[in-house]
Short mmCIF file of C-alpha atoms and ligand atoms in Angstrom, two decimals:
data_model
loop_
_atom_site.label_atom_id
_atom_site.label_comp_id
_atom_site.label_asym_id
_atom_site.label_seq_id
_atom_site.Cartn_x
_atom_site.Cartn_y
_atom_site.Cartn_z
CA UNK K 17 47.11 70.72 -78.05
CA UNK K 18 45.35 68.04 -80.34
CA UNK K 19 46.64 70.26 -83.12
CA UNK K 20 49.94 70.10 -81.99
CA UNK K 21 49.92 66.20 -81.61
CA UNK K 22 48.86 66.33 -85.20
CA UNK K 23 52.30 67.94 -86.51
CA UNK K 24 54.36 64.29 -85.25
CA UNK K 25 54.52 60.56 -86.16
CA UNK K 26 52.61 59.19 -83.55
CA UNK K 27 52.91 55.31 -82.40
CA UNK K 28 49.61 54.40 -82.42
CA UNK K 29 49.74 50.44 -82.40
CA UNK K 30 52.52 47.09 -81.90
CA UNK K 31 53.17 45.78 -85.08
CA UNK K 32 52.45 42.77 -82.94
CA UNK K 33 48.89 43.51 -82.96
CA UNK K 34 48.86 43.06 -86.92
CA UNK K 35 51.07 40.16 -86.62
CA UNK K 36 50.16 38.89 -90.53
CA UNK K 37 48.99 39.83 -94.20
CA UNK K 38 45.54 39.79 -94.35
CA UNK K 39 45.06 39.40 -90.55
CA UNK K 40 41.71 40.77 -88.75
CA UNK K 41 41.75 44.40 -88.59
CA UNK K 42 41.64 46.29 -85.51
CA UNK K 43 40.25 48.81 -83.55
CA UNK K 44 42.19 51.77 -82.79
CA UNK K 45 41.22 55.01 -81.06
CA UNK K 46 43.42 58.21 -80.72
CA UNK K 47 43.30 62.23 -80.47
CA UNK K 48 39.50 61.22 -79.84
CA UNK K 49 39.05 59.71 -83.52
CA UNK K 50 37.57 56.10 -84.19
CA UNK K 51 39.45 54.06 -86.62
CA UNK K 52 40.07 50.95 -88.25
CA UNK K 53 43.83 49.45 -88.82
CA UNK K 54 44.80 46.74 -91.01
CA UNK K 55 47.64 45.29 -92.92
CA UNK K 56 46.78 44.44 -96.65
CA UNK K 57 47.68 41.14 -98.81
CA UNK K 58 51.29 43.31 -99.54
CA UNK K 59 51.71 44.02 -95.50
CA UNK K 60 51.06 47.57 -96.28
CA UNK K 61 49.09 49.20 -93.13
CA UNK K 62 46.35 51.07 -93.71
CA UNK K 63 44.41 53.13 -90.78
CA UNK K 64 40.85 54.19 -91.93
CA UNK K 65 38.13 56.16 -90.65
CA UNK K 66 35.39 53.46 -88.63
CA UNK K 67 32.65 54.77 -90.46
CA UNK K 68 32.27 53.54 -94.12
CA UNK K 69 31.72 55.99 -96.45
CA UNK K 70 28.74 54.34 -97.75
CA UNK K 71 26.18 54.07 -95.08
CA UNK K 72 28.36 54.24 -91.90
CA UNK K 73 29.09 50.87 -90.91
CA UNK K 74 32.02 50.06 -88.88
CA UNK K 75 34.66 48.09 -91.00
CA UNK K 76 36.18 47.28 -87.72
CA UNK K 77 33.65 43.84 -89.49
CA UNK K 78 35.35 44.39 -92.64
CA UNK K 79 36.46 41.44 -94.50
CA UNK K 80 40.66 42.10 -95.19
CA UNK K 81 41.51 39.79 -98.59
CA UNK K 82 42.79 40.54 -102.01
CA UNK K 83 44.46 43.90 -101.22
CA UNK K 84 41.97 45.69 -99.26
CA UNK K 85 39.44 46.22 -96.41
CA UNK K 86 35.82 45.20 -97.81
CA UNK K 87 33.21 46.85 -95.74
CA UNK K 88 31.01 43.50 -94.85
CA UNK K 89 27.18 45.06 -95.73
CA UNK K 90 27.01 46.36 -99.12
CA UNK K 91 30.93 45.19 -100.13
CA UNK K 92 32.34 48.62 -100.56
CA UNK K 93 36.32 48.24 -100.49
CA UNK K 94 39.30 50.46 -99.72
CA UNK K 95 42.86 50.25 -100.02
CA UNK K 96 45.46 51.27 -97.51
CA UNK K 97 45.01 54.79 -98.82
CA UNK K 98 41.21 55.00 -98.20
CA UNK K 99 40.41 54.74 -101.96
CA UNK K 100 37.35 53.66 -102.91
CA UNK K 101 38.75 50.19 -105.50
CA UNK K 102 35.79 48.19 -105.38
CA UNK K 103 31.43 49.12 -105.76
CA UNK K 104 30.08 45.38 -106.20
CA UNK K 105 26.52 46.93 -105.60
CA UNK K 106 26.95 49.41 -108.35
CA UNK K 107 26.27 48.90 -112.16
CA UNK K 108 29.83 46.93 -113.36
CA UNK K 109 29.65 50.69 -115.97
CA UNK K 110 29.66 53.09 -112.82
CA UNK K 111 32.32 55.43 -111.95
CA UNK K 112 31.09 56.67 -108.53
CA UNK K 113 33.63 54.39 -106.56
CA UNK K 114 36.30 56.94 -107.66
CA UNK K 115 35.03 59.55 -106.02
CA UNK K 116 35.10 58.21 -103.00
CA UNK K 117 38.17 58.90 -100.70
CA UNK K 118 37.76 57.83 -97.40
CA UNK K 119 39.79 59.45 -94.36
CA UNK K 120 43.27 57.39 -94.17
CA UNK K 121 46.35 58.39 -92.35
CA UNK K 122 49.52 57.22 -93.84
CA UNK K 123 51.46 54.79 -91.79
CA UNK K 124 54.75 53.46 -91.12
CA UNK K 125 56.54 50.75 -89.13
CA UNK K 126 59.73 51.12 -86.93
CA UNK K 127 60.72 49.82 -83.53
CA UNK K 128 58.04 47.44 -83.03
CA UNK K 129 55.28 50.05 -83.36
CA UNK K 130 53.49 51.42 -85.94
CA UNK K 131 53.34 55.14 -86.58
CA UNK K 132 50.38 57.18 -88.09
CA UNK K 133 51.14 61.18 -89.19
CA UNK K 134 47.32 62.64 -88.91
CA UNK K 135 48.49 66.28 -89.95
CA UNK K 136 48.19 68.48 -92.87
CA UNK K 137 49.94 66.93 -96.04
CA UNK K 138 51.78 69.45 -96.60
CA UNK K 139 53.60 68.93 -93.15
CA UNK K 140 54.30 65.42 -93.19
CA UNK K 141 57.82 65.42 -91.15
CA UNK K 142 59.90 63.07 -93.54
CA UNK K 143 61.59 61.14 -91.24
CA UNK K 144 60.35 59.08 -87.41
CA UNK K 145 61.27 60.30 -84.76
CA UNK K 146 65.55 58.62 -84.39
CA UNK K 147 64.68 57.13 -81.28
CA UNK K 148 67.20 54.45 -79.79
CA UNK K 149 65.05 51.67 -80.37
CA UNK K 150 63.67 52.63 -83.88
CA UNK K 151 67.46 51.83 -85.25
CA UNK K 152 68.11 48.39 -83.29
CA UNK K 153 67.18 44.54 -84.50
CA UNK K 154 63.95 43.29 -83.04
CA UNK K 155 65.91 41.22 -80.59
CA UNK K 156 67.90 44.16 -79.23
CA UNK K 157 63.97 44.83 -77.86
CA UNK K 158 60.66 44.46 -75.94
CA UNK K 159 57.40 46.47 -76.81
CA UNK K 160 54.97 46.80 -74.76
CA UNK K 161 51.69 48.76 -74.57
CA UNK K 162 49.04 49.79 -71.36
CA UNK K 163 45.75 51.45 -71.33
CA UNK K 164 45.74 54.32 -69.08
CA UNK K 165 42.99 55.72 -67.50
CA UNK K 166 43.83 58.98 -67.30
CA UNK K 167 45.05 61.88 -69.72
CA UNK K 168 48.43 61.52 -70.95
CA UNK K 169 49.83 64.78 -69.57
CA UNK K 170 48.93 63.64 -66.36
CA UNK K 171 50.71 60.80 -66.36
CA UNK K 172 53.42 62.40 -68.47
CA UNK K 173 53.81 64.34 -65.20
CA UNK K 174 54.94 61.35 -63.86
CA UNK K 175 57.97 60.84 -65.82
CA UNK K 176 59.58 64.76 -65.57
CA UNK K 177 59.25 64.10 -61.92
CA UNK K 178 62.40 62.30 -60.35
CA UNK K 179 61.92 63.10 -56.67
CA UNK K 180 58.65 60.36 -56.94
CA UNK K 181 61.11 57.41 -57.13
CA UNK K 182 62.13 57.59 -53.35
CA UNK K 183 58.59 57.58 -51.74
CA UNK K 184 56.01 55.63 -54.35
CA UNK K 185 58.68 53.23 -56.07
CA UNK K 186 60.65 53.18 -52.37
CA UNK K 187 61.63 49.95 -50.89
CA UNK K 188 61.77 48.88 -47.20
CA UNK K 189 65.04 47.26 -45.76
CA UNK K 190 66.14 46.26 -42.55
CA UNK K 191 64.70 45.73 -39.26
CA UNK K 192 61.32 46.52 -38.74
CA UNK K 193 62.03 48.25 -35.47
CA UNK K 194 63.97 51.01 -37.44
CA UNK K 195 62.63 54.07 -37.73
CA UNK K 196 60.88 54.44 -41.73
CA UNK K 197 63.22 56.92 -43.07
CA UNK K 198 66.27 54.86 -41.74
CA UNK K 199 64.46 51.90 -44.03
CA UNK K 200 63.77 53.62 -46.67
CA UNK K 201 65.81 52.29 -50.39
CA UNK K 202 64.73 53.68 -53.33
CA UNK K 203 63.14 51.26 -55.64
CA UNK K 204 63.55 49.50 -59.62
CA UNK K 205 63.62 53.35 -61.09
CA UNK K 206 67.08 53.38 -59.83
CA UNK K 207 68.22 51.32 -62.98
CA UNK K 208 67.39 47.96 -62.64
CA UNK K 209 63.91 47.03 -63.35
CA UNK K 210 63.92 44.59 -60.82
CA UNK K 211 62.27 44.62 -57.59
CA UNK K 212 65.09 43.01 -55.78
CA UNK K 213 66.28 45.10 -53.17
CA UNK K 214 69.76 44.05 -53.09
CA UNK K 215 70.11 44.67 -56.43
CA UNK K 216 67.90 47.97 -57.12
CA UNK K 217 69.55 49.85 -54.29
CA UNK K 218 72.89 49.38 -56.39
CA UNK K 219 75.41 50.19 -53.84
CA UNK K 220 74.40 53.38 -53.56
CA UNK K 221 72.71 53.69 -50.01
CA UNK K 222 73.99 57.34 -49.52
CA UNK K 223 72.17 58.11 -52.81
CA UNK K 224 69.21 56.31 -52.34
CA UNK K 225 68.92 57.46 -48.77
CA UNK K 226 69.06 61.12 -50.33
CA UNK K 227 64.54 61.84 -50.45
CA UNK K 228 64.77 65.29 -51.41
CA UNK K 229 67.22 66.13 -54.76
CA UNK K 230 68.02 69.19 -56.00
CA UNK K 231 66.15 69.68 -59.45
CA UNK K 232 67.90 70.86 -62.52
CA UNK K 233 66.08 72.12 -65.26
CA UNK K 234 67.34 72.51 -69.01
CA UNK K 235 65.55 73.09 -72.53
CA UNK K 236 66.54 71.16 -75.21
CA UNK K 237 66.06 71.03 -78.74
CA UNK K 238 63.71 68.00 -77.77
CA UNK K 239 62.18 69.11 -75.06
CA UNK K 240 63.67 69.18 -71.32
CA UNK K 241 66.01 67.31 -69.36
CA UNK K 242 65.43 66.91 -65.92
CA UNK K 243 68.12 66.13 -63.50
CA UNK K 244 67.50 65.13 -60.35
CA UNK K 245 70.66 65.45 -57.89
CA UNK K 246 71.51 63.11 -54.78
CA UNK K 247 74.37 63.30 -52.58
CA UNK K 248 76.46 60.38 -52.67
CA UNK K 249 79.73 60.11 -50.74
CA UNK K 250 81.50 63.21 -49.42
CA UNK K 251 82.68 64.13 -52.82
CA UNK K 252 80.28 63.46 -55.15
CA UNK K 253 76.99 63.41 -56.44
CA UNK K 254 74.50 60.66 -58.02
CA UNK K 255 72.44 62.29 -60.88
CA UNK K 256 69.74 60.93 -62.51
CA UNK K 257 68.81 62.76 -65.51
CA UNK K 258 65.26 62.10 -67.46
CA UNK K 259 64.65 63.22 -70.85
CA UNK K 260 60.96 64.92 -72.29
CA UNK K 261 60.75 64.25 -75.77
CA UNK K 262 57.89 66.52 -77.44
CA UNK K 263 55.43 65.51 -77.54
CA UNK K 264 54.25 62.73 -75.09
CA UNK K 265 57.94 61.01 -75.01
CA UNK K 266 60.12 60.20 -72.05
CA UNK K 267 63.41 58.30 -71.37
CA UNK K 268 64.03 56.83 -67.76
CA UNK K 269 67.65 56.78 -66.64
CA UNK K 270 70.13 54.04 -67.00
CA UNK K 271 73.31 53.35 -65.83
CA UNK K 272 75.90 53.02 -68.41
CA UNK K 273 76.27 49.84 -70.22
CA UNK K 274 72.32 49.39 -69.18
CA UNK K 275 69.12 48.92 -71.19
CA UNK K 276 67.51 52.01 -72.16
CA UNK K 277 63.70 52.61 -71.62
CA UNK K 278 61.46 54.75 -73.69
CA UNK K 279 58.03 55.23 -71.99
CA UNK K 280 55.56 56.84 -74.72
CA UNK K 281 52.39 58.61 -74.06
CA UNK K 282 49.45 58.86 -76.95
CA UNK K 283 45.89 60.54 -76.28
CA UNK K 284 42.95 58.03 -76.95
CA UNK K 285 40.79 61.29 -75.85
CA UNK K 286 41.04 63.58 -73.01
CA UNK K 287 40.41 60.71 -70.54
CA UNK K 288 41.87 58.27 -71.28
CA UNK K 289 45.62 57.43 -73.10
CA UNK K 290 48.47 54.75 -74.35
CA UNK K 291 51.29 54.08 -72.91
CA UNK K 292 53.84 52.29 -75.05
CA UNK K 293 56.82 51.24 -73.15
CA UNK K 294 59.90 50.41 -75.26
CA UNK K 295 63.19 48.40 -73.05
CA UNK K 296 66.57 47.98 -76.02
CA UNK K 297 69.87 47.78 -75.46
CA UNK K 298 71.74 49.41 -78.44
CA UNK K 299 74.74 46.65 -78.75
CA UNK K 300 73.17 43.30 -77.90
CA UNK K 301 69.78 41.20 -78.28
CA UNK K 302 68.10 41.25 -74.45
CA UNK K 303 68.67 38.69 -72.86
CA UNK K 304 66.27 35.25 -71.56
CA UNK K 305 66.67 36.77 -68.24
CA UNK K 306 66.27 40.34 -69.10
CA UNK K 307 63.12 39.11 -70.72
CA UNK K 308 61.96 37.36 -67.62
CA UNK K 309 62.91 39.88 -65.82
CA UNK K 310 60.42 42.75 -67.55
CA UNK K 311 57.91 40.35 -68.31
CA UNK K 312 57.13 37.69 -66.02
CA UNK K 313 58.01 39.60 -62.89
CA UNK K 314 55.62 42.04 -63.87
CA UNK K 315 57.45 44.88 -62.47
CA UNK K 316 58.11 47.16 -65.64
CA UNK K 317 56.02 46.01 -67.99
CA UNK K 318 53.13 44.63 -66.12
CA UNK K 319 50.74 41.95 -67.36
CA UNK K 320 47.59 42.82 -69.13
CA UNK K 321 44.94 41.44 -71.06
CA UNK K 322 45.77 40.84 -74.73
CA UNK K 323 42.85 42.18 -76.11
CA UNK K 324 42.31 45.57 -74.05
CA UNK K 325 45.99 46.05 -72.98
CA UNK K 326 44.56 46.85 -69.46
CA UNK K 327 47.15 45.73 -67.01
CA UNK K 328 45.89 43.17 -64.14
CA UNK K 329 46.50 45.19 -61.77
CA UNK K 330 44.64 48.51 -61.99
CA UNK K 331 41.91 50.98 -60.27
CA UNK K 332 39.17 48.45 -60.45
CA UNK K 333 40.76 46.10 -57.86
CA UNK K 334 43.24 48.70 -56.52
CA UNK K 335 45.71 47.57 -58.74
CA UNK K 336 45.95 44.34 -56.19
CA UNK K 337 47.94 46.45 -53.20
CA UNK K 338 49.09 43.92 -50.59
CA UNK K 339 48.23 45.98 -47.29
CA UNK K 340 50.45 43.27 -45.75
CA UNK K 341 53.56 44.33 -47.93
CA UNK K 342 53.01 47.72 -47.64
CA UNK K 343 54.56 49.36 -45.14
CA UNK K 344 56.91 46.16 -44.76
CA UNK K 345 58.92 45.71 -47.85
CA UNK K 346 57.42 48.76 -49.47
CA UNK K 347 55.61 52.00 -49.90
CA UNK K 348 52.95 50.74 -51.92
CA UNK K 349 52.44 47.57 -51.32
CA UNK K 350 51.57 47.52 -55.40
CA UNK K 351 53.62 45.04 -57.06
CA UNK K 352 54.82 46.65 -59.97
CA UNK K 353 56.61 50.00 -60.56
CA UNK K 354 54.18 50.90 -63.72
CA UNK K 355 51.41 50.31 -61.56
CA UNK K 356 52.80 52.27 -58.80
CA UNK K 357 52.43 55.64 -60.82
CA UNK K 358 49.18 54.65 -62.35
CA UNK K 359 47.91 53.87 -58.35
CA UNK K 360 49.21 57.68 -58.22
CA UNK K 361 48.19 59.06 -61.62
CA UNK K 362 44.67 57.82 -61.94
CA UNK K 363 43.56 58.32 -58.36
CA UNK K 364 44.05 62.25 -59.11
CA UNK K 365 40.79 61.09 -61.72
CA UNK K 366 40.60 61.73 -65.52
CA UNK K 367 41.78 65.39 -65.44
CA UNK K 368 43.21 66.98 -62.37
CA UNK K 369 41.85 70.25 -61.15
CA UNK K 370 45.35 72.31 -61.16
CA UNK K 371 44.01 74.77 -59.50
CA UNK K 372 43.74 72.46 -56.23
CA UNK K 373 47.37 71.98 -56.42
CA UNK K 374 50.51 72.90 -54.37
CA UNK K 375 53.24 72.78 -56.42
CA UNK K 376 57.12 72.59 -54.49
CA UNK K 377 60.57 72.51 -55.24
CA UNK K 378 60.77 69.25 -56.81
CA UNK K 379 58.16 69.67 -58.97
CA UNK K 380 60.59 71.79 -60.92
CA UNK K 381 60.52 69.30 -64.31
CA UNK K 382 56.44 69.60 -64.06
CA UNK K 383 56.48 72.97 -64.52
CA UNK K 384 58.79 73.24 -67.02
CA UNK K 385 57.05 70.56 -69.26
CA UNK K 386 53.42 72.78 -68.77
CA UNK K 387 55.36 76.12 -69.80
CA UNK K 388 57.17 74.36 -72.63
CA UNK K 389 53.76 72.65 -74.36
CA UNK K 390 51.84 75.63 -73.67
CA UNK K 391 53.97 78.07 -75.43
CA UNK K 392 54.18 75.48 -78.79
CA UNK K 393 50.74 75.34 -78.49
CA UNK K 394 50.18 79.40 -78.49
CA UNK K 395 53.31 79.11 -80.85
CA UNK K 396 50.95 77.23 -83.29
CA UNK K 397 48.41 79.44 -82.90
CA UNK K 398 50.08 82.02 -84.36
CA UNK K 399 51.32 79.77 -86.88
CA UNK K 400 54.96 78.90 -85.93
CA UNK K 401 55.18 75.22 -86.20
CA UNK K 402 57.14 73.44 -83.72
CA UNK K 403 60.74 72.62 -84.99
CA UNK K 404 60.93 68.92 -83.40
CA UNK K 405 59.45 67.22 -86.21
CA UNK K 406 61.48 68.06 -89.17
CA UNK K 407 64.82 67.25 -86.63
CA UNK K 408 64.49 63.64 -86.00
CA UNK K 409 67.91 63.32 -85.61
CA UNK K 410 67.18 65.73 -82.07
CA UNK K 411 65.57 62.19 -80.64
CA UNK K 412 68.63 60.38 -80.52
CA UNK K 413 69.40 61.61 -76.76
CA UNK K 414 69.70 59.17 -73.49
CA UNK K 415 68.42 59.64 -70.41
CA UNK K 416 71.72 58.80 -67.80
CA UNK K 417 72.35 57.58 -64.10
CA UNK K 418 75.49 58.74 -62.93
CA UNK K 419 78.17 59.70 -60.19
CA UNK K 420 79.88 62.90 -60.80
CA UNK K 421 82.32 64.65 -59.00
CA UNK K 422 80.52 67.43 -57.18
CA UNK K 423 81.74 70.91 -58.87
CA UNK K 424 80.93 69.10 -62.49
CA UNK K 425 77.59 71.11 -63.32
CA UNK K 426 74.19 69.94 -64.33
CA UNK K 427 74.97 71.59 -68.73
CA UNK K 428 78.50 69.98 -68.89
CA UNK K 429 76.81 66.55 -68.06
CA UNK K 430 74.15 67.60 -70.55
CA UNK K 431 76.79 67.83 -72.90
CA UNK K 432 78.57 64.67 -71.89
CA UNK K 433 76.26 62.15 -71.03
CA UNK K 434 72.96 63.30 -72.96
CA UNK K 435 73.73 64.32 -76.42
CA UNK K 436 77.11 62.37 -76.65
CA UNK K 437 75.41 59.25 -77.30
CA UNK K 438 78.77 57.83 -77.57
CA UNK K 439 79.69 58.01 -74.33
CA UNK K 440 76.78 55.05 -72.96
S1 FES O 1 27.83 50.71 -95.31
FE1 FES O 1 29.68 49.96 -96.10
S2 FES O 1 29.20 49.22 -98.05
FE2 FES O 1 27.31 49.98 -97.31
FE1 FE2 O 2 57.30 56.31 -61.37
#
């Protein structure tokens, strides 16, 4: 699998986290590799191995000036390409700096992230990924970026998994008195990131009173879409339809004229992963309150700490659940929705025992993402690469919330409301 990762751009860090020329470098760690990013005197990225060349020492200490990285004990320094341009403790006559090539990964910068490609040469897909948000003005978005402590297919579970929004993002409503199911709304995953019941339920209390949709599986020339299908009204039905985007990629649906969300997955190692989170709208800067909204609320992108990106909330203080809420006003008692799945994600532990499992109906989208990765990675094996790379132009796909009249099947909305991105 780490060699299929390896055959993609891969967002690695915010361009936010190299916010200037010459800034400190940083430490980055991903497919289970150590490395060093910074952004030269040109704002050229660079993304090194840790381990100088010379003697091993980290440059994560490396001094970034005059157009390079300078490894702070003996003054070795490397350009954005890992070559070796400066030997200070070397004879001024000696040649031996250029043989020195240290491991770099070329990088590039697009949506608020920065990509590395950490391939073979000869494979390097030409183009990122034509994601939504990679196309947009920086005001049309908000990054946003959370350690994980889990691995990222476990999590990615998560997000090919509609049926989940009803129980661990539910909301409670009504009298207390009432019976749970009769209270139960389904929470901010319907659309809206907020946590506002009257406005997260949508008008849609049919829908959202609808706990067990029919799954609708399809493969794409990206990867799946998953459709999850809930009755609404006596003549139609409320669809829901996420997208998997090989390799770690995943688009939560929106109601038309809403802001898209990317949520992107990245191994640090087995354990452990990223998750970027992207929120654009493709016409319009967000807005002050959209912004508030995400942010400060803390319900899809969740506070964290600056320097280790892990959120406030999270398995060392049981990501802060509120036994009082729970139960009350809803399931969790967890404030915020990205917390909710890692509450669910990373109890299961690093790396969930499958075997232990008992898959159902609804779990229709996890199975299909396990079959799809495992046959590109046997694929690879036998040395058919996967096609998604060279097709950027297969990422440009959105992930839709909508009411559809109830003999309309699960490929024509495909068609209609997927890969038409006209029609949102
Ligand atoms: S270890 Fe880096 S210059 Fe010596
Ligand atoms: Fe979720």
């Amino acid at each position: 699998m780490g060699e299929l990762w390896r055959r993609f751009w891969l967002p690695f860090m915010m361009s936010s986290e190299l916010p200037a020329p010459d800034c400190p470098p940083k430490r980055v760690r991903i497919l289970s590799e150590d490395l060093v990013a910074f952004r030269d005197t040109a704002g050229r990225v660079g993304l090194l191995g840790n381990h100088c060349p010379h003697r091993g020492a980290s440059l994560f200490f490396g001094c970034n000036q005059e157009g390079g990285l300078r490894c702070v004990y003996h003054g070795w320094k490397y350009d954005v390409h890992g070559r070796c341009i400066e030997m200070p403790n070397e004879p001024a006559s000696s040649t031996y700096k250029d043989k020195i090539q240290h491991k770099a990964y070329p990088c590039r910068e697009a949506g608020g992230f920065i990509w590395a490609y950490m391939g073979p040469a000869s494979l390097k897909p030409r183009d990122l990924p034509r994601f939504g948000f990679n196309v947009v003005p920086e005001k049309h978005r908000l990054c946003h970026k959370l350690l994980v402590y889990c691995n990222w297919l476990q999590a990615m579970e998560g997000d090919v998994d509609p049926a989940h929004v009803s129980f661990l993002h539910g909301n409670l409503a009504g009298p207390a008195n009432l019976p749970w199911r009769e209270r139960l709304r389904v929470g901010g995953s319907f659309g809206s990131s907020s946590n506002n019941p009257s406005v997260t339920t949508r008008n849609l209390p049919d829908a959202t009173q609808d706990i067990a949709p029919a799954m609708f599986v399809k493969e794409t020339d990206y990867g799946l879409a998953v459709g999850a299908r809930r009755r609404s009204g006596a003549d139609s039905y409320f669809w829901r339809i996420n997208q998997f985007l090989m390799p770690g990629n995943a688009l939560i649906p929106a109601p038309h004229g809403a802001n898209q969300q990317c949520t992107m997955r990245i191994p640090i190692d087995d354990d452990s992963s990223w998750n970027f989170r992207v929120r654009w709208n493709d016409h319009r800067p967000l807005t002050a309150e959209e912004l508030e909204d995400y942010t400060k609320i803390g319900i899809n992108l969740p506070e964290v700490d600056p320097m280790t990106f892990v959120p406030v909330e999270n398995k060392d203080n049981d990501y802060l659940i509120d036994r009082s809420r729970q139960g009350a006003v809803s399931m969790t008692g967890i404030k915020s929705i990205s917390q909710q799945d890692r509450a669910a994600t990373e109890s299961m532990g690093p790396i969930y025992d499958r075997t232990q499992e008992h898959l159902c109906t609804t779990d229709a989208g996890v199975i299909a993402l396990r079959k799809i990765l495992l046959r590109a990675v046997r694929d690879l094996q036998q040395g058919v690469e996967p096609a998604q790379p060279a097709n950027a132009a297969v990422y440009h796909v959105r992930a839709p919330e909508i009411k559809a009249a109830r003999d309309v099947p699960f490929d024509q909305l495909v068609e209609e409301y997927v890969l038409d991105v006209t029609r949102l």
